[in-house]
Amino acid sequence: MTEAITLVVNGVHHELEVEPRRMLVQVIREDLDLTGTHIGCDTSQCGACTVLVDGQAVKSCTMLAVQADGSSITTIEGMANDGQLHPLQVGFWEKHGLQCGFCTPGMIMAAADLLARNPDPTDQEIRHAIEGNVCRCTGYQNIVAAIREAASLMAAGGTSAGAAG
Amino acid sequence: MIPAAFAYDRPTTVDQAVGLLAAHPGAAKVIAGGQSLLPLLKLRLARAERLIDIGRLSELKGVRRTAEGGVSIGALTTYDELGRDPLITTYGLMADVLPQIGDVQVRNRGTIGGAVAHADPASDMPAVLLALEAELVARSIRGVRTIPMRGFLRGPFVTAIEPDEILTEIRIPAPSGAYGSAYRAIEQPASGYAIAGAAVVVGRSGGGSGPLDRCAVALTGVGEMPYRAAAVEAAFLGAAGPAAAAAHATDGVTVGSDIHADRAYRAAVAAVEVRRALEAAIARAG
Ligand SMILES: Cc1cc2nc3c(=O)[nH]c(=O)nc-3n(C[C@H](O)[C@H](O)[C@H](O)COP(=O)(O)OP(=O)(O)OC[C@H]3O[C@@H](n4cnc5c(N)ncnc54)[C@H](O)[C@@H]3O)c2cc1C
Ligand code: FES
Ligand code: FES
C-alpha cells in the first residue's frame, strides 16, 4: 500500500507514491536520485543524513517520507546557486573543513540551521549546533573554523543560509 | 533499516485521532515527532500495525498562560519551540534542560508529549515535570481526564496513559511566592542520556526573605524510573544544607547499573547532581 505525497525538494515540486514505512532519506536518495545526503549510522546518531525540512535541520533517517508530505526540503544539492557555491561550501573548502567528506553534507545542513538562527555564533555555539553530527576524520577543529568563515562571508554580503526551497 | 509494514493515517483533528485509536484497539500507535518510536520500529524492537500521525494537529501545539497563572503546553510542542518560548525559559530548570536534550535535529522534531508518553527511565523531561508538579491531560473517545505527574510513571517505558488515549496537554502550576529552580545532569557522552539528572524547585511560600519552605526534587537515570526524592526534600526542609540533604538522593531506590556506570558510581553522582541543582536553585531563589 502506498500513499501519495508532495515534496518540494531544492525548489522542485515532486508528486510521489511512497510506502508509509520508507524514511525520507530513502526517498531522497533512491526516488529522487539526490545521493549527496548520506546514510552513516541509520540509527539517528551521526547526522550524515541531515537535511532542512521547512528550514529546520532534521535527521532524514528518522523521519518518514509521509511525515514530510507538503514540506519544502533543502539538501546539499540545493545549496549552490547557479554554479556559485554557498558560503558554507566556500568555508569548508577554504578552511579544510573536510577530509573524506562523508559527514560534510550533514554538517553543512546542520550549520545552515544554525546560521539562519544565529548569524554570528561563537565557537562554543557552533560546537553545540553540530553536536548531532559525527566526523571521524577532522577532529572538528577545521569544521568549526569553516562555519565561522561562512558566517563572516555571509555577514560581508554573501547569500543567506538555508536558501533554496 | 526499514520498519515492518504498517498502515498510516494522518487525522486532522484530535477527535478523529482518538476515534482511530478506538477503532483499532491494540493495533494502532500514535506517532508524534518519531524520535523515539522510529528508531525502535527500524530496529524492529517495536512493531505497529497502524501508525496514527498526530504530528500535524495544530490544536496540540504551543504554549499559553492559564487563567490561574500557570502555563499550558500542547503535547506536540517541540523541544526547540519550548526552548525559544519565554513563558517556558523563565523556569530556570527548563532553561537548563532544553538545550541539553539530544541535539538540534532531535529538538527540532521531538515533542514534550512524546517524551513523557515514551517514559524512557533516563529521559530528562519527566524528572523536570515531576519537580514542577505538572499535570497531564489525556483524551479518548471516553472523555478527558487529568493525571498528576506524580503517579503517572508506572515503570520503565510504562505510564498511566491507556492504549486508546492521547496525551493532549501538560500543565505547569503557577509558582507561588519566590522560587528558584535548576536542572543538573551528568550525561553518558555518546547518547547524551542522563547517568543521573536532578531537577529541583525551591521556594518561599510567603515570598519576602523568610526561609525556603518548599522543596521538590526529582531524579532521572538512577532508578527504574524517574522519582521524587522525598528523603532529600524532608532533609532540606528540616534545615539540612544542600550537601547533607543531597546525601539522601537514592534513599529507598534500587540504583541501576550498566556498562556506563555501576551502582556505587551512579549513586555517588546522583548525590552530586542533586547538591549542584539545589545550590543553583537556592541561588536563583535569591
Ligand atoms: C539521537 C537522540 C538523542 C536523544 N537524546 C535525548 C536526551 O539527551 N534526553 C532525553 O530526555 N531524550 C533524548 N532523546 C529522546 C527524545 O527526547 C524523544 O525521542 C522525543 O522527545 C520523543 O518525542 P517524539 O515526539 O519524537 O515521540 P515519538 O517517537 O513520536 O513517540 C514516542 C512514544 O510516545 C507515544 N506518544 C507520542 N506522543 C504521544 C501523545 N501525544 N499521546 C500519547 N502517546 C504519545 C508514541 O506512541 C510512542 O510510543 C534522544 C533521541 C534521539 C534520537
Ligand atoms: S544516518 Fe541518520 S543520523 Fe546517522
Ligand atoms: S570528513 Fe570524513 S567523516 Fe568528516
Short mmCIF file of C-alpha atoms and ligand atoms in Angstrom, two decimals:
data_model
loop_
_atom_site.label_atom_id
_atom_site.label_comp_id
_atom_site.label_asym_id
_atom_site.label_seq_id
_atom_site.Cartn_x
_atom_site.Cartn_y
_atom_site.Cartn_z
CA MET A 1 0.00 0.00 0.00
CA THR A 2 1.34 3.41 -0.89
CA GLU A 3 0.45 6.99 -0.02
CA ALA A 4 0.55 9.96 -2.40
CA ILE A 5 2.79 12.75 -1.13
CA THR A 6 4.11 16.05 -2.39
CA LEU A 7 7.61 17.27 -1.65
CA VAL A 8 9.30 20.42 -2.83
CA VAL A 9 12.98 19.48 -2.90
CA ASN A 10 15.52 22.21 -3.65
CA GLY A 11 12.72 24.20 -5.21
CA VAL A 12 11.48 21.38 -7.47
CA HIS A 13 7.96 20.06 -6.97
CA HIS A 14 7.59 16.25 -6.82
CA GLU A 15 4.46 14.10 -6.66
CA LEU A 16 5.42 10.71 -5.27
CA GLU A 17 3.85 7.42 -4.26
CA VAL A 18 5.61 6.02 -1.21
CA GLU A 19 5.18 3.15 1.18
CA PRO A 20 4.49 4.68 4.63
CA ARG A 21 7.37 2.78 6.19
CA ARG A 22 10.01 4.38 3.97
CA MET A 23 12.25 7.01 5.51
CA LEU A 24 12.67 10.44 3.97
CA VAL A 25 16.35 9.70 3.29
CA GLN A 26 15.44 6.71 1.15
CA VAL A 27 13.04 8.72 -0.94
CA ILE A 28 15.61 11.50 -1.36
CA ARG A 29 18.38 9.11 -2.38
CA GLU A 30 16.53 6.35 -4.21
CA ASP A 31 13.47 8.01 -5.76
CA LEU A 32 14.92 11.46 -6.40
CA ASP A 33 18.49 10.32 -7.05
CA LEU A 34 19.88 13.01 -4.76
CA THR A 35 22.71 10.97 -3.28
CA GLY A 36 24.52 13.89 -1.67
CA THR A 37 22.54 13.15 1.50
CA HIS A 38 24.39 10.26 3.15
CA ILE A 39 23.37 7.42 5.41
CA GLY A 40 26.01 6.83 8.08
CA CYS A 41 24.59 5.06 11.10
CA ASP A 42 20.92 4.73 10.12
CA THR A 43 20.21 4.89 13.87
CA SER A 44 19.72 8.65 14.49
CA GLN A 45 23.21 9.15 15.88
CA CYS A 46 25.60 10.52 13.24
CA GLY A 47 23.76 13.33 11.42
CA ALA A 48 25.15 12.40 7.96
CA CYS A 49 21.55 12.31 6.69
CA THR A 50 20.69 15.83 7.90
CA VAL A 51 18.50 17.90 5.55
CA LEU A 52 16.41 21.02 6.11
CA VAL A 53 12.67 20.41 6.35
CA ASP A 54 10.84 23.73 6.22
CA GLY A 55 14.13 25.36 7.22
CA GLN A 56 14.88 23.13 10.20
CA ALA A 57 17.68 20.56 10.40
CA VAL A 58 16.27 17.05 10.65
CA LYS A 59 17.83 13.58 10.55
CA SER A 60 16.16 12.23 7.43
CA CYS A 61 16.82 8.63 8.53
CA THR A 62 14.50 9.34 11.48
CA MET A 63 11.57 10.85 9.64
CA LEU A 64 9.05 9.02 7.49
CA ALA A 65 8.66 10.40 3.99
CA VAL A 66 4.91 10.58 4.67
CA GLN A 67 5.62 12.83 7.69
CA ALA A 68 7.30 15.27 5.31
CA ASP A 69 4.31 15.41 2.94
CA GLY A 70 3.77 19.01 1.80
CA SER A 71 7.14 20.23 3.11
CA SER A 72 9.95 22.13 1.47
CA ILE A 73 13.22 20.28 1.73
CA THR A 74 16.74 21.51 1.13
CA THR A 75 19.53 19.01 0.57
CA ILE A 76 23.21 19.67 -0.06
CA GLU A 77 22.45 19.74 -3.81
CA GLY A 78 20.26 22.79 -3.21
CA MET A 79 22.92 24.90 -1.52
CA ALA A 80 24.91 26.14 -4.52
CA ASN A 81 23.13 28.72 -6.60
CA ASP A 82 23.73 28.88 -10.37
CA GLY A 83 27.12 27.23 -10.03
CA GLN A 84 28.08 29.59 -7.20
CA LEU A 85 28.99 27.77 -4.02
CA HIS A 86 27.05 28.62 -0.87
CA PRO A 87 29.19 30.48 1.70
CA LEU A 88 29.17 27.33 3.84
CA GLN A 89 30.63 25.35 0.94
CA VAL A 90 33.23 28.06 0.40
CA GLY A 91 34.04 27.99 4.12
CA PHE A 92 34.55 24.21 4.15
CA TRP A 93 36.73 24.49 1.03
CA GLU A 94 38.84 27.37 2.28
CA LYS A 95 39.29 26.12 5.86
CA HIS A 96 39.82 22.45 5.01
CA GLY A 97 36.62 21.52 6.86
CA LEU A 98 36.58 18.07 5.28
CA GLN A 99 38.84 15.12 4.69
CA CYS A 100 36.90 12.11 3.38
CA GLY A 101 33.78 14.27 3.02
CA PHE A 102 31.30 11.67 4.21
CA CYS A 103 29.95 13.81 7.06
CA THR A 104 30.14 17.08 5.12
CA PRO A 105 26.64 17.33 3.60
CA GLY A 106 25.09 16.73 7.02
CA MET A 107 27.49 19.14 8.70
CA ILE A 108 26.66 21.85 6.19
CA MET A 109 22.90 21.39 6.59
CA ALA A 110 23.17 21.48 10.41
CA ALA A 111 25.32 24.61 10.08
CA ALA A 112 22.72 26.17 7.76
CA ASP A 113 20.09 25.76 10.50
CA LEU A 114 22.48 27.40 12.98
CA LEU A 115 23.38 30.39 10.79
CA ALA A 116 19.74 31.02 9.92
CA ARG A 117 19.02 31.43 13.65
CA ASN A 118 22.28 32.91 14.76
CA PRO A 119 24.30 34.68 12.06
CA ASP A 120 27.26 35.38 14.35
CA PRO A 121 27.80 32.30 16.51
CA THR A 122 30.67 31.79 18.95
CA ASP A 123 32.86 28.71 18.60
CA GLN A 124 31.02 27.21 21.55
CA GLU A 125 27.65 27.81 19.88
CA ILE A 126 28.97 26.22 16.68
CA ARG A 127 30.12 23.15 18.59
CA HIS A 128 26.74 22.90 20.32
CA ALA A 129 24.95 23.15 16.96
CA ILE A 130 26.89 20.25 15.40
CA GLU A 131 26.57 18.02 18.47
CA GLY A 132 24.33 15.68 16.45
CA ASN A 133 26.88 15.31 13.64
CA VAL A 134 29.79 12.93 13.86
CA CYS A 135 33.03 13.33 11.90
CA ARG A 136 35.60 10.56 12.01
CA CYS A 137 38.33 12.45 10.17
CA THR A 138 38.83 16.08 11.03
CA GLY A 139 38.73 16.33 14.81
CA TYR A 140 36.14 19.10 14.28
CA GLN A 141 38.63 21.97 14.61
CA ASN A 142 38.50 22.88 10.92
CA ILE A 143 34.75 22.30 10.72
CA VAL A 144 34.28 24.96 13.40
CA ALA A 145 36.67 27.25 11.51
CA ALA A 146 34.75 26.60 8.27
CA ILE A 147 31.41 27.52 9.81
CA ARG A 148 32.93 30.62 11.38
CA GLU A 149 34.33 31.56 7.95
CA ALA A 150 30.90 31.07 6.36
CA ALA A 151 29.35 33.34 8.98
CA SER A 152 31.83 36.11 8.13
CA LEU A 153 31.34 35.63 4.39
CA MET A 154 27.60 35.93 4.85
CA ALA A 155 27.95 38.99 7.06
CA ALA A 156 30.12 40.53 4.36
CA GLY A 157 27.22 40.21 1.94
CA GLY A 158 27.09 36.61 0.71
CA THR A 159 23.88 34.65 0.36
CA SER A 160 21.77 33.87 3.41
CA ALA A 161 21.80 30.36 4.86
CA GLY A 162 19.18 27.76 4.11
CA ALA A 163 18.49 29.39 0.79
CA ALA A 164 16.68 27.16 -1.66
CA GLY A 165 13.31 25.50 -1.25
CA MET B 1 16.79 -0.30 8.03
CA ILE B 2 13.10 -0.32 7.29
CA PRO B 3 10.29 -0.92 9.77
CA ALA B 4 7.83 -3.75 9.22
CA ALA B 5 4.94 -2.56 7.05
CA PHE B 6 2.17 -0.60 8.71
CA ALA B 7 -0.96 1.26 7.69
CA TYR B 8 -0.80 5.04 8.02
CA ASP B 9 -3.39 7.62 8.99
CA ARG B 10 -2.98 11.33 9.38
CA PRO B 11 -6.06 12.65 11.15
CA THR B 12 -6.68 16.39 11.07
CA THR B 13 -8.41 16.73 14.44
CA VAL B 14 -7.88 15.24 17.90
CA ASP B 15 -11.41 13.82 17.73
CA GLN B 16 -10.52 11.90 14.58
CA ALA B 17 -7.27 10.71 16.14
CA VAL B 18 -8.91 9.27 19.27
CA GLY B 19 -11.64 7.80 17.06
CA LEU B 20 -8.99 5.96 15.05
CA LEU B 21 -7.28 4.71 18.22
CA ALA B 22 -10.60 3.36 19.50
CA ALA B 23 -11.40 1.76 16.14
CA HIS B 24 -8.15 -0.24 16.15
CA PRO B 25 -7.73 -1.45 19.72
CA GLY B 26 -4.26 -2.77 20.43
CA ALA B 27 -3.18 -2.37 16.78
CA ALA B 28 -2.69 1.36 16.45
CA LYS B 29 0.06 3.54 17.86
CA VAL B 30 0.38 7.29 17.64
CA ILE B 31 3.48 8.91 16.21
CA ALA B 32 4.42 12.48 17.11
CA GLY B 33 7.99 13.54 16.23
CA GLY B 34 9.08 9.92 15.84
CA GLN B 35 12.44 10.47 17.55
CA SER B 36 11.91 7.53 19.90
CA LEU B 37 9.38 5.48 18.00
CA LEU B 38 11.07 5.38 14.59
CA PRO B 39 14.43 4.06 15.85
CA LEU B 40 12.54 1.29 17.68
CA LEU B 41 10.43 0.43 14.63
CA LYS B 42 13.51 0.40 12.40
CA LEU B 43 15.37 -1.94 14.73
CA ARG B 44 12.12 -3.91 14.97
CA LEU B 45 12.25 -3.69 18.74
CA ALA B 46 8.70 -2.39 18.37
CA ARG B 47 6.04 -3.05 15.78
CA ALA B 48 2.83 -1.28 14.90
CA GLU B 49 0.12 -2.45 12.54
CA ARG B 50 -1.07 1.10 12.13
CA LEU B 51 0.52 4.46 12.85
CA ILE B 52 -1.68 7.41 13.58
CA ASP B 53 0.35 10.51 12.76
CA ILE B 54 -0.69 13.25 15.18
CA GLY B 55 2.27 15.43 14.17
CA ARG B 56 0.16 18.00 12.32
CA LEU B 57 -2.56 18.54 14.94
CA SER B 58 -2.13 22.26 15.43
CA GLU B 59 -4.64 22.22 18.33
CA LEU B 60 -1.95 20.38 20.30
CA LYS B 61 0.88 22.83 19.62
CA GLY B 62 2.06 25.85 21.51
CA VAL B 63 2.37 27.33 24.97
CA ARG B 64 -0.10 29.64 26.67
CA ARG B 65 -0.58 31.15 30.10
CA THR B 66 -3.53 29.73 32.01
CA ALA B 67 -6.13 31.78 33.88
CA GLU B 68 -4.53 30.61 37.15
CA GLY B 69 -1.10 31.99 36.13
CA GLY B 70 0.49 28.66 35.26
CA VAL B 71 1.34 27.50 31.74
CA SER B 72 -0.32 25.02 29.46
CA ILE B 73 1.89 23.24 26.93
CA GLY B 74 0.39 21.44 23.94
CA ALA B 75 1.68 17.87 23.84
CA LEU B 76 3.03 18.35 20.30
CA THR B 77 5.19 21.34 21.16
CA THR B 78 8.78 20.53 20.20
CA TYR B 79 11.80 20.96 22.46
CA ASP B 80 13.02 23.61 20.03
CA GLU B 81 9.79 25.59 20.34
CA LEU B 82 9.86 25.27 24.14
CA GLY B 83 13.46 26.46 24.27
CA ARG B 84 12.53 29.66 22.44
CA ASP B 85 9.41 30.45 24.47
CA PRO B 86 9.90 32.98 27.27
CA LEU B 87 6.91 31.54 29.20
CA ILE B 88 8.94 28.32 29.46
CA THR B 89 12.52 29.53 29.81
CA THR B 90 11.55 31.73 32.74
CA TYR B 91 11.57 28.44 34.66
CA GLY B 92 15.30 28.11 35.39
CA LEU B 93 15.26 24.32 35.17
CA MET B 94 13.61 24.44 31.72
CA ALA B 95 16.27 26.87 30.50
CA ASP B 96 18.87 24.44 31.89
CA VAL B 97 17.46 21.23 30.44
CA LEU B 98 16.15 22.17 26.99
CA PRO B 99 19.46 22.91 25.24
CA GLN B 100 20.92 19.69 26.73
CA ILE B 101 18.39 17.24 25.34
CA GLY B 102 19.65 15.33 22.33
CA ASP B 103 20.93 17.56 19.53
CA VAL B 104 19.38 20.25 17.36
CA GLN B 105 17.92 17.74 14.90
CA VAL B 106 16.24 15.80 17.73
CA ARG B 107 14.99 19.01 19.36
CA ASN B 108 13.51 20.20 16.06
CA ARG B 109 11.32 17.06 15.86
CA GLY B 110 10.98 15.64 19.39
CA THR B 111 7.88 16.69 21.33
CA ILE B 112 7.31 17.08 25.05
CA GLY B 113 4.25 14.80 24.84
CA GLY B 114 6.27 12.11 23.10
CA ALA B 115 9.00 12.34 25.72
CA VAL B 116 6.58 11.88 28.62
CA ALA B 117 4.50 9.20 26.90
CA HIS B 118 7.62 7.25 25.95
CA ALA B 119 8.83 7.33 29.58
CA ASP B 120 12.42 6.30 29.00
CA PRO B 121 13.84 5.76 32.50
CA ALA B 122 16.77 8.09 31.70
CA SER B 123 14.91 10.83 29.86
CA ASP B 124 15.17 14.34 31.21
CA MET B 125 11.72 15.89 30.83
CA PRO B 126 9.77 13.52 33.12
CA ALA B 127 12.02 14.47 36.07
CA VAL B 128 11.59 18.17 35.30
CA LEU B 129 7.81 17.78 35.21
CA LEU B 130 7.83 15.79 38.45
CA ALA B 131 9.70 18.59 40.22
CA LEU B 132 7.31 21.19 38.76
CA GLU B 133 4.31 19.13 39.97
CA ALA B 134 2.84 19.18 36.48
CA GLU B 135 -0.48 17.70 35.47
CA LEU B 136 -1.11 15.84 32.24
CA VAL B 137 -4.33 15.88 30.26
CA ALA B 138 -5.31 12.75 28.32
CA ARG B 139 -8.19 12.35 25.91
CA SER B 140 -10.00 9.37 24.42
CA ILE B 141 -13.47 8.82 22.99
CA ARG B 142 -14.43 8.07 26.61
CA GLY B 143 -13.63 11.62 27.68
CA VAL B 144 -10.90 13.81 29.10
CA ARG B 145 -9.01 13.22 32.32
CA THR B 146 -6.26 14.93 34.25
CA ILE B 147 -3.39 12.87 35.63
CA PRO B 148 -0.90 14.28 38.15
CA MET B 149 2.70 13.71 37.05
CA ARG B 150 3.24 12.06 40.41
CA GLY B 151 1.83 8.57 39.84
CA PHE B 152 1.90 8.91 36.04
CA LEU B 153 5.08 6.87 35.58
CA ARG B 154 4.50 3.20 36.31
CA GLY B 155 7.84 1.68 35.34
CA PRO B 156 10.41 1.79 32.56
CA PHE B 157 8.51 2.82 29.39
CA VAL B 158 5.19 2.32 31.20
CA THR B 159 2.78 5.16 32.04
CA ALA B 160 -0.81 5.72 33.12
CA ILE B 161 -1.87 6.52 29.52
CA GLU B 162 -4.37 3.97 28.28
CA PRO B 163 -3.94 2.50 24.78
CA ASP B 164 -6.95 4.46 23.48
CA GLU B 165 -5.76 7.78 24.93
CA ILE B 166 -3.77 10.66 23.51
CA LEU B 167 -1.85 13.00 25.74
CA THR B 168 -3.04 16.46 24.76
CA GLU B 169 -1.61 18.90 27.25
CA ILE B 170 0.92 19.38 30.03
CA ARG B 171 0.02 21.92 32.71
CA ILE B 172 2.55 23.52 34.98
CA PRO B 173 1.09 25.27 38.02
CA ALA B 174 1.99 28.87 38.77
CA PRO B 175 4.90 29.04 41.17
CA SER B 176 3.67 30.61 44.41
CA GLY B 177 5.84 33.20 46.13
CA ALA B 178 9.56 33.49 45.40
CA TYR B 179 11.16 30.40 43.93
CA GLY B 180 14.22 29.16 42.10
CA SER B 181 14.75 26.04 40.07
CA ALA B 182 17.59 24.20 38.34
CA TYR B 183 18.43 21.03 36.42
CA ARG B 184 21.84 19.40 36.59
CA ALA B 185 22.87 16.12 34.99
CA ILE B 186 25.87 14.06 34.12
CA GLU B 187 25.32 12.62 30.69
CA GLN B 188 26.60 9.50 29.06
CA PRO B 189 28.79 11.20 26.45
CA ALA B 190 27.75 9.17 23.39
CA SER B 191 23.98 9.01 23.87
CA GLY B 192 23.52 12.22 25.85
CA TYR B 193 21.08 10.45 28.14
CA ALA B 194 21.43 11.13 31.87
CA ILE B 195 23.50 8.78 34.01
CA ALA B 196 22.00 10.84 36.80
CA GLY B 197 19.94 14.00 36.42
CA ALA B 198 18.40 16.13 39.16
CA ALA B 199 15.55 18.63 38.85
CA VAL B 200 14.99 20.95 41.81
CA VAL B 201 12.40 23.60 42.65
CA VAL B 202 12.70 25.52 45.95
CA GLY B 203 10.50 28.33 47.13
CA ARG B 204 9.24 30.58 49.89
CA SER B 205 5.51 30.34 50.15
CA GLY B 206 5.32 33.81 51.68
CA GLY B 207 7.77 35.49 49.32
CA GLY B 208 9.95 38.09 51.05
CA SER B 209 13.10 36.94 52.82
CA GLY B 210 11.83 34.13 55.03
CA PRO B 211 13.30 30.63 54.92
CA LEU B 212 12.84 28.41 51.88
CA ASP B 213 9.90 26.29 52.98
CA ARG B 214 9.09 24.48 49.72
CA CYS B 215 11.29 21.93 48.03
CA ALA B 216 10.69 19.45 45.22
CA VAL B 217 13.50 17.21 44.00
CA ALA B 218 13.22 14.65 41.19
CA LEU B 219 15.86 12.36 39.72
CA THR B 220 16.21 10.55 36.42
CA GLY B 221 18.57 7.92 35.06
CA VAL B 222 19.12 6.47 38.51
CA GLY B 223 16.34 4.02 39.31
CA GLU B 224 13.91 2.07 37.15
CA MET B 225 12.01 5.30 36.50
CA PRO B 226 12.28 8.99 37.41
CA TYR B 227 11.20 9.61 41.01
CA ARG B 228 10.64 12.31 43.63
CA ALA B 229 13.36 12.14 46.29
CA ALA B 230 11.20 12.57 49.39
CA ALA B 231 14.13 11.99 51.77
CA VAL B 232 16.12 14.84 50.21
CA GLU B 233 13.10 17.15 50.39
CA ALA B 234 12.45 16.30 54.05
CA ALA B 235 16.10 16.80 54.99
CA PHE B 236 16.24 20.14 53.19
CA LEU B 237 13.03 21.38 54.81
CA GLY B 238 14.45 20.17 58.14
CA ALA B 239 17.24 22.73 57.60
CA ALA B 240 19.95 20.40 56.31
CA GLY B 241 22.34 22.15 53.90
CA PRO B 242 22.40 21.14 50.21
CA ALA B 243 25.21 18.62 50.64
CA ALA B 244 23.67 16.92 53.67
CA ALA B 245 20.23 16.81 52.04
CA ALA B 246 21.66 15.53 48.74
CA ALA B 247 23.26 12.58 50.54
CA HIS B 248 19.73 11.10 50.66
CA ALA B 249 19.37 11.19 46.84
CA THR B 250 18.99 7.44 46.43
CA ASP B 251 17.37 6.51 49.77
CA GLY B 252 14.96 3.61 49.21
CA VAL B 253 15.78 3.39 45.49
CA THR B 254 17.22 0.40 43.67
CA VAL B 255 20.02 2.13 41.80
CA GLY B 256 20.61 0.85 38.29
CA SER B 257 23.90 -0.48 36.99
CA ASP B 258 25.10 -0.75 33.40
CA ILE B 259 28.28 -0.60 31.32
CA HIS B 260 28.37 3.20 31.66
CA ALA B 261 28.01 3.45 35.42
CA ASP B 262 27.95 0.82 38.13
CA ARG B 263 25.65 1.11 41.13
CA ALA B 264 28.07 2.83 43.51
CA TYR B 265 29.26 5.36 40.93
CA ARG B 266 25.72 6.18 39.79
CA ALA B 267 24.57 6.69 43.38
CA ALA B 268 27.55 8.94 44.05
CA VAL B 269 26.95 11.14 41.01
CA ALA B 270 23.22 11.27 41.78
CA ALA B 271 24.07 12.90 45.13
CA VAL B 272 26.50 15.29 43.44
CA GLU B 273 23.95 16.39 40.83
CA VAL B 274 21.25 16.86 43.49
CA ARG B 275 23.61 19.05 45.51
CA ARG B 276 24.54 21.11 42.45
CA ALA B 277 20.90 21.54 41.42
CA LEU B 278 19.93 22.52 44.99
CA GLU B 279 22.72 25.08 45.18
CA ALA B 280 21.79 26.59 41.82
CA ALA B 281 18.07 26.68 42.66
CA ILE B 282 18.75 28.34 46.02
CA ALA B 283 20.94 30.97 44.37
CA ARG B 284 18.21 31.68 41.83
CA ALA B 285 15.56 31.97 44.55
CA GLY B 286 17.60 34.93 45.83
C1 LIG C 1 19.85 10.94 18.93
C2 LIG C 1 18.85 11.11 20.05
C3 LIG C 1 19.26 11.68 21.24
C4 LIG C 1 18.36 11.85 22.29
N1 LIG C 1 18.81 12.41 23.46
C5 LIG C 1 17.94 12.58 24.49
C6 LIG C 1 18.37 13.17 25.71
O1 LIG C 1 19.53 13.58 25.86
N2 LIG C 1 17.47 13.29 26.72
C7 LIG C 1 16.19 12.88 26.57
O2 LIG C 1 15.41 13.02 27.50
N3 LIG C 1 15.75 12.33 25.43
C8 LIG C 1 16.59 12.17 24.39
N4 LIG C 1 16.14 11.61 23.23
C9 LIG C 1 14.75 11.15 23.14
C10 LIG C 1 13.82 12.26 22.72
O3 LIG C 1 13.68 13.17 23.78
C11 LIG C 1 12.48 11.63 22.46
O4 LIG C 1 12.66 10.74 21.41
C12 LIG C 1 11.40 12.56 21.97
O5 LIG C 1 11.22 13.68 22.73
C13 LIG C 1 10.10 11.84 21.93
O6 LIG C 1 9.14 12.67 21.32
P1 LIG C 1 8.60 12.33 19.89
O7 LIG C 1 7.59 13.37 19.59
O8 LIG C 1 9.68 12.16 18.94
O9 LIG C 1 7.87 10.93 20.20
P2 LIG C 1 7.58 9.68 19.25
O10 LIG C 1 8.85 8.99 18.93
O11 LIG C 1 6.71 10.10 18.13
O12 LIG C 1 6.72 8.80 20.25
C14 LIG C 1 7.30 8.17 21.38
C15 LIG C 1 6.24 7.32 22.09
O13 LIG C 1 5.27 8.14 22.70
C16 LIG C 1 3.97 7.89 22.15
N5 LIG C 1 3.36 9.21 22.01
C17 LIG C 1 3.91 10.30 21.39
N6 LIG C 1 3.11 11.37 21.52
C18 LIG C 1 2.03 10.95 22.22
C19 LIG C 1 0.85 11.61 22.68
N7 LIG C 1 0.62 12.91 22.46
N8 LIG C 1 -0.07 10.87 23.37
C20 LIG C 1 0.15 9.55 23.61
N9 LIG C 1 1.26 8.89 23.22
C21 LIG C 1 2.18 9.58 22.53
C22 LIG C 1 4.21 7.15 20.85
O14 LIG C 1 3.14 6.28 20.57
C23 LIG C 1 5.48 6.39 21.15
O15 LIG C 1 5.19 5.22 21.86
C24 LIG C 1 17.01 11.43 22.16
C25 LIG C 1 16.58 10.87 20.94
C26 LIG C 1 17.48 10.71 19.88
C27 LIG C 1 17.02 10.11 18.60
S1 FES C 2 22.25 8.20 9.12
FE1 FES C 2 20.75 9.44 10.04
S2 FES C 2 21.70 10.02 11.87
FE2 FES C 2 23.16 8.65 11.02
S1 FES C 3 35.47 14.37 6.82
FE1 FES C 3 35.47 12.21 7.00
S2 FES C 3 33.84 11.90 8.41
FE2 FES C 3 34.06 14.02 8.45
#
